[in-house]
Amino acid sequence: KAGVTQTPRYLIKTRGQQVTLSCSPISGHRSVSWYQQTPGQGLQFLFEYFSETQRNKGNFPGRFSGRQFSNSRSEMNVSTLELGDSALYLCASSLVQGGENTEAFFGQGTRLTVV
Amino acid sequence: GNSVTQMEGPVTLSEEAFLTINCTYTATGYPSLFWYVQYPGEGLQLLLKATKADDKGSNKGFEATYRKETTSFHLEKGSVQVSDSAVYFCALSDRSSGNTGKLIFGQGTTLQVKP
């Protein structure tokens, strides 16, 4: 069974640009969550999508957005990039059973560098 | 709000030494608890989990017991190997809030095992 796949693995962007990251969950997993990992702030929750709807949202500005497609693949977008957006962005997928998420499985992440 | 506190690292041990990484949590409801491990340049891998009080999660020689009375979920291993060198994260998801798709992480503990 294939794991969570994130593309691309590495990105370098310039301040002010926008970027789109992609995540393909494990087959059958309908919940996809996104996290930002930085040395200073650690792992922070961005948002969760389930059945194409955003179900949870963390404390990030509106420049961070996402969506989920009918095949459960998800994308996140960051507009007007700032230097502080440089981070490892991790995607996780999980099953939802009885209304609750089972354990989350993570992809290898996308390393975004903003210059 | 919900939070997770881990002992600060780095933790440096000799091979075959006993490992304990402390983790305590604050949660309003009845969280599920997890330990994840991150190897250099990789995403997070689920190490073990526990979903209710007194549950013991175990995997690859690692163990952790969900202690509700002390709000703790300490990670232990009887004999560490060089290959265990990584960053370990304690995390919770709060089922009572309905936000089971959101994980709250501790700051991570770096473990270095020397031959």
PDB file of C-alpha atoms in Angstrom:
ATOM      1  CA  LYS A   1       0.000   0.000   0.000  1.00  0.00           C
ATOM      2  CA  ALA A   2       1.486   3.330  -1.003  1.00  0.00           C
ATOM      3  CA  GLY A   3       2.086   5.884   1.723  1.00  0.00           C
ATOM      4  CA  VAL A   4       1.306   9.571   1.767  1.00  0.00           C
ATOM      5  CA  THR A   5       2.961  11.291  -1.177  1.00  0.00           C
ATOM      6  CA  GLN A   6       3.865  14.941  -1.167  1.00  0.00           C
ATOM      7  CA  THR A   7       5.129  16.889  -4.154  1.00  0.00           C
ATOM      8  CA  PRO A   8       7.415  18.577  -4.740  1.00  0.00           C
ATOM      9  CA  ARG A   9      10.007  17.638  -2.109  1.00  0.00           C
ATOM     10  CA  TYR A  10      11.854  20.928  -2.382  1.00  0.00           C
ATOM     11  CA  LEU A  11      10.862  24.409  -3.521  1.00  0.00           C
ATOM     12  CA  ILE A  12      12.619  27.746  -3.650  1.00  0.00           C
ATOM     13  CA  LYS A  13      10.427  30.794  -4.115  1.00  0.00           C
ATOM     14  CA  THR A  14      10.874  34.544  -3.986  1.00  0.00           C
ATOM     15  CA  ARG A  15       9.112  36.830  -1.526  1.00  0.00           C
ATOM     16  CA  GLY A  16       5.740  37.922  -2.820  1.00  0.00           C
ATOM     17  CA  GLN A  17       5.214  34.867  -5.004  1.00  0.00           C
ATOM     18  CA  GLN A  18       2.660  32.191  -4.365  1.00  0.00           C
ATOM     19  CA  VAL A  19       3.125  28.445  -4.088  1.00  0.00           C
ATOM     20  CA  THR A  20       0.970  25.320  -4.295  1.00  0.00           C
ATOM     21  CA  LEU A  21       1.871  22.090  -2.547  1.00  0.00           C
ATOM     22  CA  SER A  22       0.255  18.750  -3.269  1.00  0.00           C
ATOM     23  CA  CYS A  23      -0.586  15.752  -1.114  1.00  0.00           C
ATOM     24  CA  SER A  24      -1.923  12.351  -2.122  1.00  0.00           C
ATOM     25  CA  PRO A  25      -3.238  10.423   0.882  1.00  0.00           C
ATOM     26  CA  ILE A  26      -3.142   6.707   1.516  1.00  0.00           C
ATOM     27  CA  SER A  27      -5.818   4.968  -0.499  1.00  0.00           C
ATOM     28  CA  GLY A  28      -9.097   4.984   1.405  1.00  0.00           C
ATOM     29  CA  HIS A  29      -8.108   7.816   3.748  1.00  0.00           C
ATOM     30  CA  ARG A  30     -10.521  10.701   3.408  1.00  0.00           C
ATOM     31  CA  SER A  31      -9.044  13.035   6.005  1.00  0.00           C
ATOM     32  CA  VAL A  32      -6.013  15.120   5.093  1.00  0.00           C
ATOM     33  CA  SER A  33      -4.295  17.499   7.501  1.00  0.00           C
ATOM     34  CA  TRP A  34      -1.465  19.961   6.929  1.00  0.00           C
ATOM     35  CA  TYR A  35       1.238  21.054   9.367  1.00  0.00           C
ATOM     36  CA  GLN A  36       4.030  23.579   9.288  1.00  0.00           C
ATOM     37  CA  GLN A  37       7.315  22.651  10.948  1.00  0.00           C
ATOM     38  CA  THR A  38       9.913  25.288  11.806  1.00  0.00           C
ATOM     39  CA  PRO A  39      12.835  25.234  14.261  1.00  0.00           C
ATOM     40  CA  GLY A  40      11.330  28.096  16.265  1.00  0.00           C
ATOM     41  CA  GLN A  41       7.642  27.160  16.407  1.00  0.00           C
ATOM     42  CA  GLY A  42       7.842  23.397  16.050  1.00  0.00           C
ATOM     43  CA  LEU A  43       4.915  21.559  14.479  1.00  0.00           C
ATOM     44  CA  GLN A  44       1.816  23.670  14.014  1.00  0.00           C
ATOM     45  CA  PHE A  45      -1.533  22.599  12.621  1.00  0.00           C
ATOM     46  CA  LEU A  46      -2.690  24.457   9.524  1.00  0.00           C
ATOM     47  CA  PHE A  47      -5.999  22.820   8.560  1.00  0.00           C
ATOM     48  CA  GLU A  48      -7.819  19.561   7.994  1.00  0.00           C
ATOM     49  CA  TYR A  49     -10.001  18.530   5.090  1.00  0.00           C
ATOM     50  CA  PHE A  50     -12.541  15.736   5.073  1.00  0.00           C
ATOM     51  CA  SER A  51     -14.824  14.898   2.175  1.00  0.00           C
ATOM     52  CA  GLU A  52     -13.765  18.063   0.331  1.00  0.00           C
ATOM     53  CA  THR A  53     -14.698  20.305   3.291  1.00  0.00           C
ATOM     54  CA  GLN A  54     -12.402  22.137   5.664  1.00  0.00           C
ATOM     55  CA  ARG A  55     -13.225  20.715   9.066  1.00  0.00           C
ATOM     56  CA  ASN A  56     -10.584  22.314  11.289  1.00  0.00           C
ATOM     57  CA  LYS A  57      -8.377  25.340  10.960  1.00  0.00           C
ATOM     58  CA  GLY A  58      -5.312  26.484  12.872  1.00  0.00           C
ATOM     59  CA  ASN A  59      -4.163  30.011  13.650  1.00  0.00           C
ATOM     60  CA  PHE A  60      -2.595  31.011  10.385  1.00  0.00           C
ATOM     61  CA  PRO A  61      -3.309  34.085   8.254  1.00  0.00           C
ATOM     62  CA  GLY A  62      -5.638  33.929   5.281  1.00  0.00           C
ATOM     63  CA  ARG A  63      -2.644  33.710   2.936  1.00  0.00           C
ATOM     64  CA  PHE A  64      -2.644  30.009   3.781  1.00  0.00           C
ATOM     65  CA  SER A  65      -5.446  28.118   2.124  1.00  0.00           C
ATOM     66  CA  GLY A  66      -6.207  24.634   0.974  1.00  0.00           C
ATOM     67  CA  ARG A  67      -8.646  22.435  -0.788  1.00  0.00           C
ATOM     68  CA  GLN A  68      -9.476  18.786  -1.249  1.00  0.00           C
ATOM     69  CA  PHE A  69     -10.625  17.039  -4.357  1.00  0.00           C
ATOM     70  CA  SER A  70     -13.167  14.258  -4.767  1.00  0.00           C
ATOM     71  CA  ASN A  71     -10.357  11.649  -4.849  1.00  0.00           C
ATOM     72  CA  SER A  72      -9.185  12.972  -1.424  1.00  0.00           C
ATOM     73  CA  ARG A  73      -6.003  14.500  -2.839  1.00  0.00           C
ATOM     74  CA  SER A  74      -5.312  17.861  -1.264  1.00  0.00           C
ATOM     75  CA  GLU A  75      -3.454  21.008  -2.125  1.00  0.00           C
ATOM     76  CA  MET A  76      -2.366  23.887   0.019  1.00  0.00           C
ATOM     77  CA  ASN A  77      -1.598  27.325  -1.294  1.00  0.00           C
ATOM     78  CA  VAL A  78       0.408  30.127   0.232  1.00  0.00           C
ATOM     79  CA  SER A  79       0.067  33.525  -1.382  1.00  0.00           C
ATOM     80  CA  THR A  80       2.288  36.586  -1.044  1.00  0.00           C
ATOM     81  CA  LEU A  81       5.134  34.552   0.409  1.00  0.00           C
ATOM     82  CA  GLU A  82       7.148  35.948   3.291  1.00  0.00           C
ATOM     83  CA  LEU A  83      10.589  34.919   4.487  1.00  0.00           C
ATOM     84  CA  GLY A  84       8.992  33.503   7.616  1.00  0.00           C
ATOM     85  CA  ASP A  85       7.026  31.016   5.525  1.00  0.00           C
ATOM     86  CA  SER A  86      10.218  29.024   4.978  1.00  0.00           C
ATOM     87  CA  ALA A  87       9.480  25.687   6.593  1.00  0.00           C
ATOM     88  CA  LEU A  88       8.874  21.992   6.139  1.00  0.00           C
ATOM     89  CA  TYR A  89       5.212  21.477   5.245  1.00  0.00           C
ATOM     90  CA  LEU A  90       3.875  18.094   6.244  1.00  0.00           C
ATOM     91  CA  CYS A  91       0.719  16.413   5.105  1.00  0.00           C
ATOM     92  CA  ALA A  92      -0.963  13.619   7.033  1.00  0.00           C
ATOM     93  CA  SER A  93      -3.842  11.336   6.138  1.00  0.00           C
ATOM     94  CA  SER A  94      -6.100   9.225   8.312  1.00  0.00           C
ATOM     95  CA  LEU A  95      -9.206   7.118   8.260  1.00  0.00           C
ATOM     96  CA  VAL A  96     -12.339   8.424   9.883  1.00  0.00           C
ATOM     97  CA  GLN A  97     -14.291   5.749  11.738  1.00  0.00           C
ATOM     98  CA  GLY A  98     -17.330   6.444  13.834  1.00  0.00           C
ATOM     99  CA  GLY A  99     -16.734  10.139  13.343  1.00  0.00           C
ATOM    100  CA  GLU A 100     -13.225   9.987  14.801  1.00  0.00           C
ATOM    101  CA  ASN A 101      -9.869  10.042  13.078  1.00  0.00           C
ATOM    102  CA  THR A 102      -7.618   7.034  13.487  1.00  0.00           C
ATOM    103  CA  GLU A 103      -3.862   7.532  13.655  1.00  0.00           C
ATOM    104  CA  ALA A 104      -2.322   9.971  11.193  1.00  0.00           C
ATOM    105  CA  PHE A 105       0.259   8.881   8.637  1.00  0.00           C
ATOM    106  CA  PHE A 106       2.643  11.539   7.398  1.00  0.00           C
ATOM    107  CA  GLY A 107       4.313  12.207   4.104  1.00  0.00           C
ATOM    108  CA  GLN A 108       7.974  13.133   3.771  1.00  0.00           C
ATOM    109  CA  GLY A 109       7.134  16.802   3.508  1.00  0.00           C
ATOM    110  CA  THR A 110       7.833  19.667   1.165  1.00  0.00           C
ATOM    111  CA  ARG A 111      10.764  21.868   2.115  1.00  0.00           C
ATOM    112  CA  LEU A 112       9.875  25.447   1.119  1.00  0.00           C
ATOM    113  CA  THR A 113      12.566  28.097   1.113  1.00  0.00           C
ATOM    114  CA  VAL A 114      11.564  31.709   0.541  1.00  0.00           C
ATOM    115  CA  VAL A 115      14.360  34.043  -0.547  1.00  0.00           C
TER     116      VAL A 115
ATOM    117  CA  GLY B   1      -6.257  25.086  25.723  1.00  0.00           C
ATOM    118  CA  ASN B   2      -4.773  21.693  25.000  1.00  0.00           C
ATOM    119  CA  SER B   3      -1.000  21.387  25.122  1.00  0.00           C
ATOM    120  CA  VAL B   4       1.863  18.909  25.280  1.00  0.00           C
ATOM    121  CA  THR B   5       5.134  19.411  27.128  1.00  0.00           C
ATOM    122  CA  GLN B   6       8.197  17.276  26.504  1.00  0.00           C
ATOM    123  CA  MET B   7      11.501  17.180  28.288  1.00  0.00           C
ATOM    124  CA  GLU B   8      14.090  19.318  26.632  1.00  0.00           C
ATOM    125  CA  GLY B   9      16.887  17.695  24.735  1.00  0.00           C
ATOM    126  CA  PRO B  10      19.177  16.780  23.379  1.00  0.00           C
ATOM    127  CA  VAL B  11      19.394  13.470  25.162  1.00  0.00           C
ATOM    128  CA  THR B  12      22.695  11.693  24.637  1.00  0.00           C
ATOM    129  CA  LEU B  13      23.023   8.035  25.591  1.00  0.00           C
ATOM    130  CA  SER B  14      25.436   5.195  25.027  1.00  0.00           C
ATOM    131  CA  GLU B  15      24.254   2.166  23.114  1.00  0.00           C
ATOM    132  CA  GLU B  16      22.264  -0.303  25.264  1.00  0.00           C
ATOM    133  CA  ALA B  17      21.380   2.376  27.818  1.00  0.00           C
ATOM    134  CA  PHE B  18      17.845   2.815  29.170  1.00  0.00           C
ATOM    135  CA  LEU B  19      15.792   5.602  27.620  1.00  0.00           C
ATOM    136  CA  THR B  20      13.057   7.738  29.139  1.00  0.00           C
ATOM    137  CA  ILE B  21      11.597  10.785  27.415  1.00  0.00           C
ATOM    138  CA  ASN B  22       9.042  12.569  29.568  1.00  0.00           C
ATOM    139  CA  CYS B  23       5.780  13.849  28.140  1.00  0.00           C
ATOM    140  CA  THR B  24       2.925  15.526  30.005  1.00  0.00           C
ATOM    141  CA  TYR B  25      -0.257  16.926  28.571  1.00  0.00           C
ATOM    142  CA  THR B  26      -3.111  19.292  29.292  1.00  0.00           C
ATOM    143  CA  ALA B  27      -6.444  18.473  27.729  1.00  0.00           C
ATOM    144  CA  THR B  28     -10.048  19.322  28.502  1.00  0.00           C
ATOM    145  CA  GLY B  29     -11.402  15.994  27.362  1.00  0.00           C
ATOM    146  CA  TYR B  30     -10.165  12.464  26.808  1.00  0.00           C
ATOM    147  CA  PRO B  31      -7.348  12.647  24.309  1.00  0.00           C
ATOM    148  CA  SER B  32      -5.670   9.956  22.318  1.00  0.00           C
ATOM    149  CA  LEU B  33      -1.917  10.062  22.800  1.00  0.00           C
ATOM    150  CA  PHE B  34       0.838   9.345  20.314  1.00  0.00           C
ATOM    151  CA  TRP B  35       4.577   9.173  19.942  1.00  0.00           C
ATOM    152  CA  TYR B  36       6.028  10.005  16.538  1.00  0.00           C
ATOM    153  CA  VAL B  37       9.652   9.761  15.413  1.00  0.00           C
ATOM    154  CA  GLN B  38      11.380  11.869  12.779  1.00  0.00           C
ATOM    155  CA  TYR B  39      14.645  10.832  11.158  1.00  0.00           C
ATOM    156  CA  PRO B  40      16.802  13.468   9.440  1.00  0.00           C
ATOM    157  CA  GLY B  41      15.263  14.740   6.229  1.00  0.00           C
ATOM    158  CA  GLU B  42      12.116  12.679   6.707  1.00  0.00           C
ATOM    159  CA  GLY B  43       8.499  13.128   7.721  1.00  0.00           C
ATOM    160  CA  LEU B  44       6.990  11.763  10.913  1.00  0.00           C
ATOM    161  CA  GLN B  45       6.500   8.074  11.566  1.00  0.00           C
ATOM    162  CA  LEU B  46       3.990   6.828  14.102  1.00  0.00           C
ATOM    163  CA  LEU B  47       5.837   4.949  16.806  1.00  0.00           C
ATOM    164  CA  LEU B  48       3.001   4.017  19.157  1.00  0.00           C
ATOM    165  CA  LYS B  49      -0.358   5.180  20.449  1.00  0.00           C
ATOM    166  CA  ALA B  50      -2.811   4.841  23.325  1.00  0.00           C
ATOM    167  CA  THR B  51      -6.448   5.827  23.219  1.00  0.00           C
ATOM    168  CA  LYS B  52      -7.614   5.552  26.825  1.00  0.00           C
ATOM    169  CA  ALA B  53      -6.345   5.660  30.382  1.00  0.00           C
ATOM    170  CA  ASP B  54      -3.995   2.805  31.424  1.00  0.00           C
ATOM    171  CA  ASP B  55      -3.497   1.703  27.817  1.00  0.00           C
ATOM    172  CA  LYS B  56       0.085   0.770  27.010  1.00  0.00           C
ATOM    173  CA  GLY B  57       1.328   1.397  23.501  1.00  0.00           C
ATOM    174  CA  SER B  58       4.364  -0.529  22.315  1.00  0.00           C
ATOM    175  CA  ASN B  59       6.394  -0.942  19.144  1.00  0.00           C
ATOM    176  CA  LYS B  60      10.007  -1.837  18.252  1.00  0.00           C
ATOM    177  CA  GLY B  61      10.951  -2.089  21.927  1.00  0.00           C
ATOM    178  CA  PHE B  62       9.477   1.302  22.801  1.00  0.00           C
ATOM    179  CA  GLU B  63       6.657   1.573  25.333  1.00  0.00           C
ATOM    180  CA  ALA B  64       4.469   4.293  26.797  1.00  0.00           C
ATOM    181  CA  THR B  65       1.582   4.082  29.261  1.00  0.00           C
ATOM    182  CA  TYR B  66      -1.344   6.531  29.273  1.00  0.00           C
ATOM    183  CA  ARG B  67      -1.490   7.830  32.857  1.00  0.00           C
ATOM    184  CA  LYS B  68      -4.572   9.948  33.402  1.00  0.00           C
ATOM    185  CA  GLU B  69      -3.848  10.644  37.065  1.00  0.00           C
ATOM    186  CA  THR B  70      -0.507  12.243  36.239  1.00  0.00           C
ATOM    187  CA  THR B  71      -1.491  13.385  32.715  1.00  0.00           C
ATOM    188  CA  SER B  72       1.638  11.745  31.355  1.00  0.00           C
ATOM    189  CA  PHE B  73       2.720   9.510  28.485  1.00  0.00           C
ATOM    190  CA  HIS B  74       6.425   8.908  29.001  1.00  0.00           C
ATOM    191  CA  LEU B  75       8.359   7.034  26.318  1.00  0.00           C
ATOM    192  CA  GLU B  76      10.715   4.254  27.434  1.00  0.00           C
ATOM    193  CA  LYS B  77      13.054   1.748  25.837  1.00  0.00           C
ATOM    194  CA  GLY B  78      15.158  -0.735  27.698  1.00  0.00           C
ATOM    195  CA  SER B  79      18.188  -0.778  25.418  1.00  0.00           C
ATOM    196  CA  VAL B  80      18.725   1.888  22.771  1.00  0.00           C
ATOM    197  CA  GLN B  81      20.642   1.430  19.534  1.00  0.00           C
ATOM    198  CA  VAL B  82      22.532   3.890  17.375  1.00  0.00           C
ATOM    199  CA  SER B  83      19.730   3.556  14.820  1.00  0.00           C
ATOM    200  CA  ASP B  84      17.278   5.039  17.383  1.00  0.00           C
ATOM    201  CA  SER B  85      18.952   8.438  17.006  1.00  0.00           C
ATOM    202  CA  ALA B  86      16.172  10.765  15.869  1.00  0.00           C
ATOM    203  CA  VAL B  87      13.739  13.416  17.075  1.00  0.00           C
ATOM    204  CA  TYR B  88      10.797  12.129  19.093  1.00  0.00           C
ATOM    205  CA  PHE B  89       7.473  13.955  19.317  1.00  0.00           C
ATOM    206  CA  CYS B  90       4.672  13.408  21.782  1.00  0.00           C
ATOM    207  CA  ALA B  91       1.231  14.404  20.481  1.00  0.00           C
ATOM    208  CA  LEU B  92      -2.450  14.362  21.393  1.00  0.00           C
ATOM    209  CA  SER B  93      -5.757  14.574  19.631  1.00  0.00           C
ATOM    210  CA  ASP B  94      -8.728  15.730  21.647  1.00  0.00           C
ATOM    211  CA  ARG B  95     -11.667  13.484  20.898  1.00  0.00           C
ATOM    212  CA  SER B  96     -14.083  15.323  23.154  1.00  0.00           C
ATOM    213  CA  SER B  97     -13.820  18.520  21.132  1.00  0.00           C
ATOM    214  CA  GLY B  98     -14.567  16.674  17.924  1.00  0.00           C
ATOM    215  CA  ASN B  99     -11.271  17.890  16.514  1.00  0.00           C
ATOM    216  CA  THR B 100      -9.734  14.477  16.129  1.00  0.00           C
ATOM    217  CA  GLY B 101      -8.147  15.504  12.852  1.00  0.00           C
ATOM    218  CA  LYS B 102      -5.935  17.986  14.663  1.00  0.00           C
ATOM    219  CA  LEU B 103      -2.793  16.832  16.434  1.00  0.00           C
ATOM    220  CA  ILE B 104      -1.115  18.984  19.054  1.00  0.00           C
ATOM    221  CA  PHE B 105       2.601  18.290  19.317  1.00  0.00           C
ATOM    222  CA  GLY B 106       5.236  18.775  21.939  1.00  0.00           C
ATOM    223  CA  GLN B 107       8.399  20.592  20.960  1.00  0.00           C
ATOM    224  CA  GLY B 108      10.300  17.390  20.195  1.00  0.00           C
ATOM    225  CA  THR B 109      13.240  15.723  21.926  1.00  0.00           C
ATOM    226  CA  THR B 110      16.418  14.943  20.048  1.00  0.00           C
ATOM    227  CA  LEU B 111      17.978  11.611  20.958  1.00  0.00           C
ATOM    228  CA  GLN B 112      21.578  10.867  20.072  1.00  0.00           C
ATOM    229  CA  VAL B 113      22.891   7.368  20.752  1.00  0.00           C
ATOM    230  CA  LYS B 114      26.653   6.873  20.682  1.00  0.00           C
ATOM    231  CA  PRO B 115      28.316   3.498  19.969  1.00  0.00           C
TER     232      PRO B 115
END
